[in-house]
CSV table of C-alpha atoms and ligand atoms in Angstrom, one decimal:
chain,number,residue,atom,x,y,z
W,90,MET,CA,9.2,40.7,-69.2
W,91,PRO,CA,6.9,39.6,-72.1
W,92,ALA,CA,9.5,37.4,-73.9
W,93,THR,CA,12.3,36.0,-71.8
W,94,VAL,CA,14.8,33.5,-72.9
W,95,ILE,CA,16.2,31.0,-70.4
W,96,VAL,CA,19.5,29.7,-71.6
W,97,GLY,CA,22.0,27.2,-70.2
W,98,ALA,CA,25.2,29.2,-69.6
W,99,GLN,CA,27.5,26.1,-69.3
W,100,TRP,CA,27.6,22.6,-70.8
W,101,GLY,CA,23.9,21.8,-70.1
W,102,ASP,CA,22.4,20.3,-66.9
W,103,GLU,CA,22.5,23.7,-65.2
W,104,GLY,CA,19.1,23.2,-63.6
W,105,LYS,CA,17.1,25.1,-66.3
W,106,GLY,CA,14.1,22.9,-65.9
W,107,LYS,CA,13.6,24.0,-62.3
W,108,ILE,CA,14.0,27.7,-63.1
W,109,VAL,CA,11.7,27.4,-66.1
W,110,ASP,CA,9.1,25.6,-63.9
W,111,LEU,CA,9.3,28.4,-61.3
W,112,LEU,CA,9.0,31.2,-63.9
W,113,ALA,CA,6.3,29.3,-65.7
W,114,GLN,CA,4.0,30.0,-62.8
W,115,ASP,CA,3.9,33.6,-63.9
W,116,SER,CA,3.9,33.0,-67.7
W,117,ASP,CA,1.3,32.3,-70.2
W,118,LEU,CA,3.3,30.3,-72.7
W,119,VAL,CA,6.5,28.1,-72.4
W,120,CYS,CA,8.3,27.3,-75.6
W,121,ARG,CA,11.3,25.1,-76.4
W,122,TYR,CA,13.2,26.4,-79.4
W,123,GLN,CA,15.8,23.7,-80.2
W,124,GLY,CA,17.0,20.2,-79.3
W,125,GLY,CA,15.1,17.1,-78.8
W,126,PRO,CA,15.0,14.2,-76.3
W,127,ASN,CA,18.7,14.7,-75.6
W,128,ALA,CA,17.5,17.2,-73.0
W,129,GLY,CA,16.7,16.1,-69.5
W,130,HIS,CA,14.8,18.3,-67.2
W,131,THR,CA,14.0,17.2,-63.6
W,132,VAL,CA,11.3,19.1,-61.8
W,133,ILE,CA,10.2,18.3,-58.3
W,134,VAL,CA,6.8,19.6,-57.2
W,135,ASP,CA,5.2,18.8,-53.9
W,136,GLY,CA,7.7,16.0,-53.4
W,137,GLU,CA,6.8,14.4,-56.8
W,138,THR,CA,9.6,14.1,-59.3
W,139,PHE,CA,9.0,14.7,-63.0
W,140,LYS,CA,11.6,14.0,-65.6
W,141,PHE,CA,11.1,15.5,-69.1
W,142,ARG,CA,13.1,14.9,-72.2
W,143,HIS,CA,10.8,16.5,-74.8
W,144,LEU,CA,8.2,18.5,-73.1
W,145,PRO,CA,8.6,22.1,-71.9
W,146,SER,CA,8.4,22.0,-68.1
W,147,GLY,CA,5.5,24.5,-68.3
W,148,ILE,CA,3.2,21.6,-69.1
W,149,LEU,CA,3.1,20.9,-65.4
W,150,SER,CA,1.5,24.2,-64.7
W,151,GLY,CA,-1.0,23.8,-67.5
W,152,LYS,CA,0.6,26.6,-69.6
W,153,ILE,CA,0.5,26.5,-73.4
W,154,SER,CA,3.6,24.5,-74.1
W,155,VAL,CA,5.3,24.8,-77.5
W,156,LEU,CA,7.8,22.7,-79.3
W,157,GLY,CA,9.1,25.1,-81.9
W,158,ALA,CA,10.3,24.7,-85.4
W,159,GLY,CA,13.9,24.5,-84.3
W,160,CYS,CA,13.2,21.3,-82.3
W,161,VAL,CA,13.6,17.7,-83.4
W,162,VAL,CA,10.8,15.4,-82.3
W,163,ASP,CA,11.0,11.7,-81.5
W,164,PRO,CA,7.3,10.8,-81.7
W,165,GLU,CA,7.7,7.6,-79.7
W,166,VAL,CA,9.5,9.4,-76.8
W,167,LEU,CA,7.1,12.3,-76.9
W,168,LEU,CA,4.0,10.0,-76.7
W,169,GLU,CA,5.5,8.0,-73.9
W,170,GLU,CA,6.1,11.3,-72.0
W,171,LEU,CA,2.5,12.4,-72.7
W,172,ASP,CA,1.1,9.1,-71.6
W,173,GLY,CA,3.1,9.3,-68.4
W,174,LEU,CA,1.7,12.7,-67.6
W,175,GLU,CA,-1.9,11.7,-68.3
W,176,GLU,CA,-1.4,8.7,-66.0
W,177,ARG,CA,-0.4,11.2,-63.2
W,178,GLY,CA,-3.5,13.3,-63.9
W,179,ILE,CA,-1.8,16.1,-65.9
W,180,SER,CA,-3.4,17.1,-69.2
W,181,SER,CA,-1.4,17.1,-72.4
W,182,GLU,CA,-4.0,19.4,-74.0
W,183,PRO,CA,-1.8,22.5,-73.7
W,184,LEU,CA,0.9,21.0,-76.0
W,185,ARG,CA,1.4,22.6,-79.5
W,186,ILE,CA,4.0,21.3,-81.9
W,187,SER,CA,5.3,23.3,-84.8
W,188,GLY,CA,4.7,21.6,-88.2
W,189,ASN,CA,8.1,22.8,-89.2
W,190,ALA,CA,9.9,20.8,-86.5
W,191,HIS,CA,11.7,17.7,-87.9
W,192,LEU,CA,11.1,14.1,-86.9
W,193,ILE,CA,13.8,11.9,-85.4
W,194,MET,CA,13.3,8.6,-87.3
W,195,PRO,CA,14.5,5.2,-86.3
W,196,TRP,CA,17.4,5.3,-88.7
W,197,HIS,CA,18.7,8.5,-87.1
W,198,ILE,CA,19.0,6.7,-83.8
W,199,ALA,CA,20.6,3.7,-85.4
W,200,ILE,CA,23.1,6.0,-87.2
W,201,ASP,CA,23.9,8.0,-84.1
W,202,GLY,CA,24.8,4.8,-82.2
W,203,ALA,CA,26.7,3.2,-85.0
W,204,SER,CA,28.7,6.3,-85.9
W,205,GLU,CA,29.7,6.8,-82.3
W,206,LYS,CA,30.8,3.1,-82.2
W,207,ARG,CA,32.9,3.6,-85.4
W,208,LEU,CA,34.5,6.7,-83.9
W,209,GLY,CA,35.8,4.6,-81.0
W,210,LYS,CA,38.2,6.7,-78.9
W,211,LEU,CA,37.3,9.8,-80.9
W,212,GLN,CA,33.6,9.6,-80.1
W,213,ILE,CA,31.6,12.7,-79.1
W,214,GLY,CA,29.7,10.9,-76.3
W,215,THR,CA,26.3,11.8,-77.8
W,216,THR,CA,23.1,10.8,-76.0
W,217,ARG,CA,22.5,8.4,-78.9
W,218,ARG,CA,19.0,9.8,-79.4
W,219,GLY,CA,19.5,10.5,-83.1
W,220,ILE,CA,19.9,14.2,-82.7
W,221,GLY,CA,22.9,14.8,-85.0
W,222,PRO,CA,21.6,12.6,-87.9
W,223,ALA,CA,18.2,14.3,-87.7
W,224,TYR,CA,19.6,17.8,-87.9
W,225,ALA,CA,22.0,16.6,-90.6
W,226,ASP,CA,19.0,15.5,-92.7
W,227,LYS,CA,17.3,18.8,-92.0
W,228,ALA,CA,20.3,20.7,-93.3
W,229,ALA,CA,20.5,18.4,-96.3
W,230,ARG,CA,16.8,19.1,-97.0
W,231,ILE,CA,15.8,15.4,-96.9
W,232,GLY,CA,14.3,15.5,-93.4
W,233,ILE,CA,10.7,14.4,-92.6
W,234,ARG,CA,8.8,17.1,-90.7
W,235,VAL,CA,6.0,17.1,-88.1
W,236,GLN,CA,3.6,18.5,-90.8
W,237,ASP,CA,4.2,15.4,-92.9
W,238,LEU,CA,2.3,13.5,-90.1
W,239,LEU,CA,-0.8,15.3,-91.3
W,240,ASP,CA,-1.1,13.3,-94.5
W,241,PRO,CA,-0.7,9.5,-94.4
W,242,LYS,CA,0.1,9.3,-98.1
W,243,ILE,CA,2.9,11.9,-98.0
W,244,LEU,CA,4.2,10.4,-94.8
W,245,ARG,CA,4.5,6.9,-96.3
W,246,GLN,CA,6.1,8.3,-99.5
W,247,LYS,CA,8.8,10.2,-97.5
W,248,ILE,CA,9.6,7.2,-95.3
W,249,GLU,CA,9.9,5.1,-98.5
W,250,THR,CA,12.3,7.6,-100.1
W,251,ALA,CA,14.4,8.0,-97.0
W,252,LEU,CA,14.7,4.3,-96.4
W,253,ALA,CA,15.8,3.6,-100.0
W,254,GLU,CA,19.0,5.6,-99.1
W,255,LYS,CA,19.3,5.0,-95.4
W,256,ASN,CA,19.1,1.3,-95.6
W,257,VAL,CA,22.1,1.2,-98.0
W,258,TRP,CA,24.1,3.3,-95.6
W,259,LEU,CA,23.0,1.3,-92.6
W,260,GLU,CA,23.9,-2.1,-94.2
W,261,ARG,CA,27.0,-1.2,-96.1
W,262,VAL,CA,28.7,1.5,-93.9
W,263,TYR,CA,27.4,0.8,-90.4
W,264,GLU,CA,26.8,-3.0,-90.7
W,265,HIS,CA,23.3,-2.4,-89.2
W,266,GLU,CA,20.1,-4.3,-90.0
W,267,PRO,CA,18.0,-2.5,-92.6
W,268,PHE,CA,14.5,-1.1,-91.6
W,269,GLU,CA,11.4,-2.6,-93.1
W,270,LEU,CA,9.2,-0.1,-94.9
W,271,GLU,CA,5.9,-1.6,-93.9
W,272,GLU,CA,6.8,-1.8,-90.3
W,273,VAL,CA,8.1,1.7,-90.0
W,274,ALA,CA,5.2,3.1,-92.0
W,275,ALA,CA,2.6,1.4,-89.9
W,276,ARG,CA,4.2,2.5,-86.6
W,277,HIS,CA,4.5,6.1,-87.8
W,278,GLU,CA,0.9,6.1,-89.0
W,279,GLU,CA,-0.1,5.2,-85.5
W,280,PHE,CA,2.2,8.0,-84.0
W,281,ALA,CA,0.7,10.4,-86.6
W,282,ARG,CA,-2.8,9.6,-85.6
W,283,ARG,CA,-2.1,10.4,-82.0
W,284,LEU,CA,0.1,13.5,-82.6
W,285,ARG,CA,-2.1,15.3,-85.2
W,286,PRO,CA,-4.2,17.2,-82.7
W,287,TYR,CA,-1.1,18.9,-81.3
W,288,VAL,CA,0.3,20.2,-84.6
W,289,ALA,CA,-0.1,24.0,-84.8
W,290,ASP,CA,1.3,27.2,-86.4
W,291,THR,CA,3.3,28.0,-83.3
W,292,SER,CA,5.1,31.0,-84.8
W,293,LEU,CA,1.7,32.7,-85.3
W,294,LEU,CA,0.6,31.5,-81.8
W,295,VAL,CA,3.6,33.1,-80.1
W,296,ASP,CA,3.4,36.2,-82.1
W,297,ARG,CA,-0.3,36.7,-81.2
W,298,ALA,CA,0.4,36.0,-77.6
W,299,LEU,CA,3.1,38.7,-77.5
W,300,ALA,CA,0.9,41.1,-79.3
W,301,GLN,CA,-1.7,40.7,-76.6
W,302,GLY,CA,0.9,41.3,-73.9
W,303,GLU,CA,1.1,37.7,-72.7
W,304,ARG,CA,4.3,36.5,-71.0
W,305,VAL,CA,6.3,34.0,-73.0
W,306,LEU,CA,9.2,31.9,-71.8
W,307,LEU,CA,11.6,30.6,-74.4
W,308,GLU,CA,13.4,27.6,-73.0
W,309,GLY,CA,16.7,26.6,-74.3
W,310,ALA,CA,17.9,23.0,-74.0
W,311,GLN,CA,21.6,21.9,-73.5
W,312,GLY,CA,23.9,24.9,-72.9
W,313,THR,CA,26.0,27.6,-74.5
W,314,LEU,CA,29.2,25.5,-74.7
W,315,LEU,CA,27.3,22.8,-76.6
W,316,ASP,CA,26.2,25.3,-79.3
W,317,LEU,CA,27.0,24.0,-82.8
W,318,ASP,CA,28.5,27.3,-83.9
W,319,HIS,CA,30.0,28.7,-80.7
W,320,GLY,CA,30.5,25.8,-78.4
W,321,THR,CA,33.5,23.4,-78.0
W,322,TYR,CA,33.1,21.9,-81.4
W,323,PRO,CA,33.1,18.9,-82.2
W,324,PHE,CA,32.0,18.1,-78.7
W,325,VAL,CA,28.7,19.9,-79.1
W,326,THR,CA,25.1,19.2,-79.9
W,327,SER,CA,23.8,19.7,-83.5
W,328,SER,CA,21.6,22.7,-82.8
W,329,ASN,CA,22.0,26.2,-81.3
W,330,PRO,CA,21.1,26.5,-77.7
W,331,THR,CA,22.3,30.1,-77.5
W,332,ALA,CA,19.7,32.8,-77.0
W,333,GLY,CA,19.8,34.2,-80.6
W,334,ALA,CA,18.4,30.9,-81.8
W,335,ALA,CA,15.3,31.4,-79.7
W,336,ALA,CA,14.0,33.8,-82.3
W,337,THR,CA,14.7,31.5,-85.3
W,338,GLY,CA,13.7,28.3,-83.4
W,339,ILE,CA,10.3,29.7,-82.6
W,340,GLY,CA,9.7,31.9,-85.6
W,341,ILE,CA,9.6,35.4,-84.0
W,342,GLY,CA,11.9,38.4,-84.7
W,343,PRO,CA,14.9,39.0,-82.4
W,344,THR,CA,13.5,42.4,-81.5
W,345,ARG,CA,10.7,40.7,-79.6
W,346,ILE,CA,13.0,39.3,-77.0
W,347,ASP,CA,13.2,41.4,-73.8
W,348,ALA,CA,15.4,39.5,-71.4
W,349,VAL,CA,17.8,36.6,-71.3
W,350,ILE,CA,18.3,34.7,-68.1
W,351,GLY,CA,21.5,32.6,-68.0
W,352,VAL,CA,21.3,29.6,-65.8
W,353,SER,CA,24.6,28.4,-64.3
W,354,LYS,CA,25.4,26.0,-61.6
W,355,ALA,CA,27.5,27.3,-58.7
W,356,TYR,CA,30.1,24.9,-60.1
W,357,VAL,CA,30.3,23.3,-63.5
W,358,THR,CA,29.5,19.8,-64.9
W,359,ARG,CA,30.0,18.3,-68.3
W,360,VAL,CA,28.9,14.9,-69.7
W,361,GLY,CA,30.4,13.2,-72.7
W,362,ALA,CA,33.9,13.8,-74.0
W,363,GLY,CA,35.9,17.0,-74.6
W,364,PRO,CA,38.3,19.4,-72.9
W,365,PHE,CA,37.3,20.9,-69.5
W,366,PRO,CA,39.9,23.2,-67.9
W,367,SER,CA,38.4,23.6,-64.5
W,368,GLU,CA,37.6,19.9,-64.0
W,369,MET,CA,38.2,18.7,-60.4
W,370,GLU,CA,40.6,16.0,-59.5
W,371,PRO,CA,38.9,12.5,-59.3
W,372,ALA,CA,38.4,12.3,-55.5
W,373,LEU,CA,36.9,15.7,-55.2
W,374,ALA,CA,34.9,15.2,-58.4
W,375,GLY,CA,33.5,12.0,-56.9
W,376,ARG,CA,32.4,13.9,-53.7
W,377,VAL,CA,30.7,16.7,-55.7
W,378,ARG,CA,29.0,14.1,-57.9
W,379,GLU,CA,27.5,12.5,-54.9
W,380,LEU,CA,26.6,15.7,-53.1
W,381,GLY,CA,25.0,17.1,-56.3
W,382,GLN,CA,23.7,13.8,-57.6
W,383,GLU,CA,25.4,14.5,-60.9
W,384,TYR,CA,24.1,11.7,-63.1
W,385,GLY,CA,22.6,12.3,-66.5
W,386,THR,CA,18.7,12.5,-66.6
W,387,VAL,CA,18.6,10.9,-70.0
W,388,THR,CA,21.5,8.5,-70.0
W,389,GLY,CA,22.3,8.0,-66.3
W,390,ARG,CA,26.0,8.7,-67.2
W,391,GLU,CA,28.3,10.2,-64.6
W,392,ARG,CA,28.7,13.9,-65.0
W,393,ARG,CA,32.2,15.4,-64.7
W,394,PRO,CA,32.3,18.1,-62.1
W,395,GLY,CA,34.6,21.2,-62.1
W,396,TRP,CA,35.0,24.4,-60.3
W,397,LEU,CA,33.1,27.5,-61.4
W,398,ASP,CA,34.7,28.7,-64.6
W,399,LEU,CA,34.3,32.5,-65.0
W,400,VAL,CA,36.1,32.6,-68.3
W,401,ALA,CA,33.5,30.3,-69.8
W,402,LEU,CA,30.7,32.0,-68.1
W,403,ARG,CA,31.9,35.4,-69.3
W,404,TYR,CA,31.7,33.9,-72.8
W,405,ALA,CA,28.2,32.8,-72.2
W,406,VAL,CA,27.2,36.3,-71.0
W,407,ARG,CA,28.6,37.7,-74.3
W,408,LEU,CA,27.2,35.1,-76.7
W,409,ASN,CA,23.7,35.2,-75.2
W,410,GLY,CA,23.4,38.8,-74.1
W,411,ILE,CA,22.5,37.6,-70.7
W,412,THR,CA,20.7,40.2,-68.6
W,413,SER,CA,20.6,38.3,-65.4
W,414,LEU,CA,21.9,35.1,-64.0
W,415,ALA,CA,20.3,32.2,-62.0
W,416,LEU,CA,23.0,30.4,-60.0
W,417,THR,CA,21.7,26.9,-59.2
W,418,LYS,CA,22.8,24.3,-56.7
W,419,LEU,CA,24.7,26.6,-54.4
W,420,ASP,CA,23.7,24.3,-51.5
W,421,VAL,CA,25.9,21.5,-53.0
W,422,LEU,CA,29.0,23.7,-52.2
W,423,SER,CA,27.9,24.0,-48.5
W,424,ALA,CA,30.5,21.4,-47.6
W,425,PHE,CA,33.9,23.1,-48.2
W,426,HIS,CA,36.0,25.4,-46.1
W,427,GLU,CA,37.6,26.7,-49.2
W,428,LEU,CA,36.5,26.9,-52.8
W,429,GLU,CA,38.3,27.5,-56.1
W,430,VAL,CA,37.1,29.7,-58.9
W,431,CYS,CA,38.7,29.7,-62.3
W,432,VAL,CA,39.2,33.4,-63.1
W,433,ARG,CA,41.6,33.2,-66.1
W,434,TYR,CA,43.1,30.7,-68.6
W,435,ARG,CA,46.8,30.4,-69.1
W,436,LEU,CA,47.4,29.7,-72.8
W,437,PRO,CA,50.2,27.6,-74.3
W,438,ASP,CA,52.3,30.8,-75.1
W,439,GLY,CA,52.3,31.7,-71.4
W,440,THR,CA,49.8,34.6,-71.7
W,441,GLU,CA,46.8,34.7,-69.5
W,442,THR,CA,43.3,35.6,-70.6
W,443,ARG,CA,39.9,36.4,-69.1
W,444,ASP,CA,38.2,35.8,-72.5
W,445,PHE,CA,37.3,32.4,-73.9
W,446,PRO,CA,39.9,31.3,-76.6
W,447,ALA,CA,38.7,31.6,-80.1
W,448,HIS,CA,40.7,28.7,-81.3
W,449,GLN,CA,40.2,25.1,-80.4
W,450,SER,CA,43.8,24.2,-79.8
W,451,ASP,CA,44.2,27.2,-77.3
W,452,PHE,CA,41.2,26.0,-75.4
W,453,HIS,CA,42.4,22.3,-75.5
W,454,HIS,CA,45.6,23.3,-73.9
W,455,ALA,CA,44.3,26.1,-71.6
W,456,GLU,CA,45.4,25.8,-67.9
W,457,PRO,CA,43.0,27.2,-65.4
W,458,VAL,CA,44.1,30.0,-63.1
W,459,PHE,CA,42.2,29.6,-59.8
W,460,GLU,CA,41.4,32.1,-57.1
W,461,ARG,CA,40.8,30.6,-53.7
W,462,VAL,CA,37.8,31.9,-51.8
W,463,ASP,CA,36.3,31.2,-48.4
W,464,GLY,CA,33.7,28.4,-48.4
W,465,TRP,CA,30.9,27.8,-45.9
W,466,THR,CA,29.4,24.6,-44.3
W,467,GLU,CA,26.1,25.9,-43.0
W,468,PRO,CA,23.0,24.4,-44.8
W,469,LEU,CA,21.1,26.9,-46.8
W,470,ASP,CA,17.6,25.5,-46.2
W,471,GLU,CA,16.5,28.2,-43.8
W,472,CYS,CA,17.5,31.1,-46.0
W,473,ALA,CA,14.5,33.0,-47.3
W,474,THR,CA,16.3,35.6,-49.4
W,475,LEU,CA,19.8,36.2,-50.8
W,476,ASP,CA,20.5,38.4,-47.8
W,477,ASP,CA,20.1,35.4,-45.5
W,478,LEU,CA,22.9,33.4,-47.1
W,479,PRO,CA,26.1,32.9,-45.0
W,480,ALA,CA,28.6,35.7,-45.5
W,481,ALA,CA,31.0,33.5,-47.6
W,482,ALA,CA,28.1,32.4,-49.9
W,483,ARG,CA,27.1,36.1,-50.4
W,484,ALA,CA,30.7,36.9,-51.2
W,485,TYR,CA,30.8,34.1,-53.7
W,486,VAL,CA,27.7,35.4,-55.4
W,487,GLY,CA,29.1,38.9,-55.3
W,488,LEU,CA,32.4,37.7,-57.0
W,489,VAL,CA,30.4,36.3,-59.9
W,490,GLU,CA,28.4,39.5,-60.3
W,491,ARG,CA,31.6,41.7,-60.1
W,492,GLU,CA,33.6,39.6,-62.6
W,493,LEU,CA,30.8,39.3,-65.1
W,494,GLY,CA,29.0,42.6,-64.7
W,495,VAL,CA,25.6,40.9,-64.6
W,496,PRO,CA,23.3,40.6,-61.6
W,497,VAL,CA,22.5,37.2,-60.0
W,498,GLU,CA,18.8,37.5,-59.5
W,499,LEU,CA,18.0,33.9,-58.5
W,500,VAL,CA,20.0,31.3,-56.4
W,501,GLY,CA,19.0,27.7,-56.1
W,502,THR,CA,19.4,26.1,-52.7
W,503,GLY,CA,17.8,22.7,-53.1
W,504,ALA,CA,15.9,20.5,-55.5
W,505,ALA,CA,12.3,21.6,-54.8
W,506,ARG,CA,10.5,24.3,-56.7
W,507,GLU,CA,10.4,26.6,-53.6
W,508,GLN,CA,14.1,26.3,-53.0
W,509,VAL,CA,15.1,29.3,-55.1
W,510,LEU,CA,16.0,32.6,-53.5
W,511,ALA,CA,15.3,35.8,-55.3
W,512,ARG,CA,17.2,39.0,-55.1
W,513,SER,CA,14.1,41.0,-54.4
E,290,IMP,P1,23.8,14.9,-78.8
E,290,IMP,O1,23.1,16.2,-78.4
E,290,IMP,O2,23.1,13.7,-78.3
E,290,IMP,O3,24.2,14.8,-80.2
E,290,IMP,O4,25.2,14.9,-77.9
E,290,IMP,C1,26.2,15.8,-78.2
E,290,IMP,C2,26.9,16.3,-77.0
E,290,IMP,O5,26.0,17.1,-76.2
E,290,IMP,C3,27.3,15.2,-76.0
E,290,IMP,O6,28.5,15.6,-75.3
E,290,IMP,C4,26.2,15.1,-75.0
E,290,IMP,O7,26.6,14.6,-73.8
E,290,IMP,C5,25.8,16.6,-74.9
E,290,IMP,N1,24.4,16.8,-74.5
E,290,IMP,C6,23.3,16.7,-75.2
E,290,IMP,N2,22.2,17.0,-74.5
E,290,IMP,C7,22.7,17.3,-73.3
E,290,IMP,C8,22.0,17.8,-72.1
E,290,IMP,O8,20.8,18.0,-72.0
E,290,IMP,N3,22.8,18.0,-71.1
E,290,IMP,C9,24.2,17.9,-71.1
E,290,IMP,N4,24.8,17.5,-72.2
E,290,IMP,C10,24.1,17.2,-73.3
């Protein structure tokens, strides 16, 4: 498939990095279309673990790796990641950054943290990486863009203009120390010097690659239910992880996209606050957290585990136009004689629905209706294809396919790159 979107079908952390890394082997370009260092991708290759926040996982395979216009870039984090790769002998040369992407500036990080603190019990539970404030400035048309790094005079001018306003907010509203112009300008001039070689017209690059029949992976960060427009607002991120945004975020037309692979865990996890109908009770949640090592890649926070939620997954299939599913971490469930799957929600008026509620208060009060299915306890390490899975695991995959009307083409059975079973 020339242009394939890989999208998180849940609340993020579905194991997209691993699927992207695998498919990147057969791709020419790997592009991120939204988000910033709030993402956390873990990829294990030959026993070596790589954790990425910014970089598309394709960089490990030496593929042209794009940060598209829809991304927000923290230059400090990005450079740290690039240095880390170079230290391990992996070249950063294939990286291309869109000049239209916006920069996360130090005040965005300060405001993210301070505003969460102010919200107290009502906080969103952000990653505190400055994501929301950076996208807010972009929408307000006062952001600083990657292309501003190309001209030291413009860069300094923009920092000066921004600081004149941000420092007032920081001091008066958030009781935060102001930033010092000279210091920020000098640091950013150094970042600019190092990042300039990577700035490119990535929209043109991807268009040309597609015109030449090259294979392009468009990698979403976070997940469908964290989408700013269609997720569980306000407990969402500030960009659009859903597949439609891949076109805008990269700068290609939607008709160029051929396939959308939705990545879902065989169960669900969520970090941060917000309603979560299929959440497991604490003892079970603790067990799954340990079995699946469910701790945030970026923040180290405990993730909240829940049973697979087919209502939410059906919504993800609809919103993204998912053409096939990758079901990750099936091995984590190899410890239960019985599993539960959320097949419907019971709404406050007593009705039951298979469709995701359109209104927040229905979702907040939705009770999960579970179906019990047989579990399995055999390890999955020896399976070579989907047909080798234990009968109960095959039935579990079959249930997902039947309920959603979408084929499960890939199943994850362990952390390493090769531990993915394909349908064919
Ligand atoms: P922000 O993206 O840092 O603004 O955080 C907003 C919400 O998205 C919070 O609930 C975060 O926990 C969640 N979030 C952001 N990035 C990720 C991710 O990569 N995986 C899972 N949750 C995320």
